[in-house]
Coordinates of C-alpha atoms in Angstrom, one line a residue:
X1 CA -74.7 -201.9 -30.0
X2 CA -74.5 -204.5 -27.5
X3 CA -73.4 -208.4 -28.7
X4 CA -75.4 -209.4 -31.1
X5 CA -75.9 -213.0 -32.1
X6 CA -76.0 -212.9 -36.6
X7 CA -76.7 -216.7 -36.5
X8 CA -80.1 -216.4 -34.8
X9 CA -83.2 -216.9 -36.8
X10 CA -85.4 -213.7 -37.9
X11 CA -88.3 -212.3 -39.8
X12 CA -88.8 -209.4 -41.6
X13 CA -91.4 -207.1 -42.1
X14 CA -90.4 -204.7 -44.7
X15 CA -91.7 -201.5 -44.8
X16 CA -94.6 -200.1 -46.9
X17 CA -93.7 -199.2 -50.9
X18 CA -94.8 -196.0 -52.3
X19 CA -97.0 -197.9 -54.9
X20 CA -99.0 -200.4 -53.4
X21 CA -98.2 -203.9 -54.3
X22 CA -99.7 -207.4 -52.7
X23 CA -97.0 -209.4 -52.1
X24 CA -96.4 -210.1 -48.7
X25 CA -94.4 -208.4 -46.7
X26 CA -93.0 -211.0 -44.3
X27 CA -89.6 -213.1 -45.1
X28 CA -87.9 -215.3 -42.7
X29 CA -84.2 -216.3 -42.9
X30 CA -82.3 -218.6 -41.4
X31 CA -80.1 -216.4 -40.0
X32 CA -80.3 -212.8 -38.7
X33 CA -77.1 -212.0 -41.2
X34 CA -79.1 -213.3 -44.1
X35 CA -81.8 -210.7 -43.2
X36 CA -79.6 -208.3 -42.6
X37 CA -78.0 -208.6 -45.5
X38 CA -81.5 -208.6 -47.8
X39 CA -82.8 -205.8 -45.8
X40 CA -79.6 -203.5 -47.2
X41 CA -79.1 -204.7 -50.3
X42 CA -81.8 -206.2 -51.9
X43 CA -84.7 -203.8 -50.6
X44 CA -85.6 -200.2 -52.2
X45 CA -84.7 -197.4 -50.3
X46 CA -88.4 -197.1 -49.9
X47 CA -89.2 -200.0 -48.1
X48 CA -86.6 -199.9 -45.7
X49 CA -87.7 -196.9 -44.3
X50 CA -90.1 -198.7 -41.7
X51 CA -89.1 -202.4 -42.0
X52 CA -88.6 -204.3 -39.0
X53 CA -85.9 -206.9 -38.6
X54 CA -87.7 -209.4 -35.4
X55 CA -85.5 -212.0 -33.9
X56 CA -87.1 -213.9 -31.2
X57 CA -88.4 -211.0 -29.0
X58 CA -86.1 -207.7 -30.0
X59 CA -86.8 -205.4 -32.9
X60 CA -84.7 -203.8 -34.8
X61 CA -86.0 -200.4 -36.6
X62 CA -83.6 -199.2 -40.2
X63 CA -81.3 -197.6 -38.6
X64 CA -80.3 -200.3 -36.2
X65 CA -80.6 -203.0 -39.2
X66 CA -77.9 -200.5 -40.9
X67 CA -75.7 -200.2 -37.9
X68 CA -75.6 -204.5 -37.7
X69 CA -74.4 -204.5 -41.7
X70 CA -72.0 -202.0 -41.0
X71 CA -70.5 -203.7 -37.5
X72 CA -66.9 -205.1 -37.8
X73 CA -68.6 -208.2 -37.0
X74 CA -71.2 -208.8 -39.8
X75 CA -70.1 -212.6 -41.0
X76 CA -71.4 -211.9 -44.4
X77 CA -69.7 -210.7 -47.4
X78 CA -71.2 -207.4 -48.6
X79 CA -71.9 -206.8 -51.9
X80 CA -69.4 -203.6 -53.3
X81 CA -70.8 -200.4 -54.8

């Protein structure tokens, strides 16, 4: 993946869950790295699969939002296993 700026703002739209549930599926962060970060560790399995991480005019599918946690340059502490 090309350069990719982790202090940019962003939104995500996390993916459907299995159950349905009304809570809203939109959460911005301050930074692209902070919804990066909530995207992988915070989110079930299940709604990963189809979120989208948005920052200003690129998308970012699951696979992608896993490759940016897992680039040598992701500013954030991860959390260990």
């Amino acid at each position: 993946m090309t350069e990719f700026n982790y202090m940019s703002e962003a939104g995500l739209y996390a993916g459907k869950k299995l159950k349905g549930s009304s809570r809203p599926r939109y959460k911005r962060f301050e930074t692209a790295a902070e919804a990066v970060r909530f995207a992988i560790e915070d989110l079930p399995g299940s709604q990963l699969r189809g979120s989208i991480l948005e920052i200003d005019e690129a998308r970012f599918n699951e696979r992608q939002i896993r490759m940016l946690y897992d680039a040598p340059g992701f500013p954030l502490l991860r959390r260990t296993r």
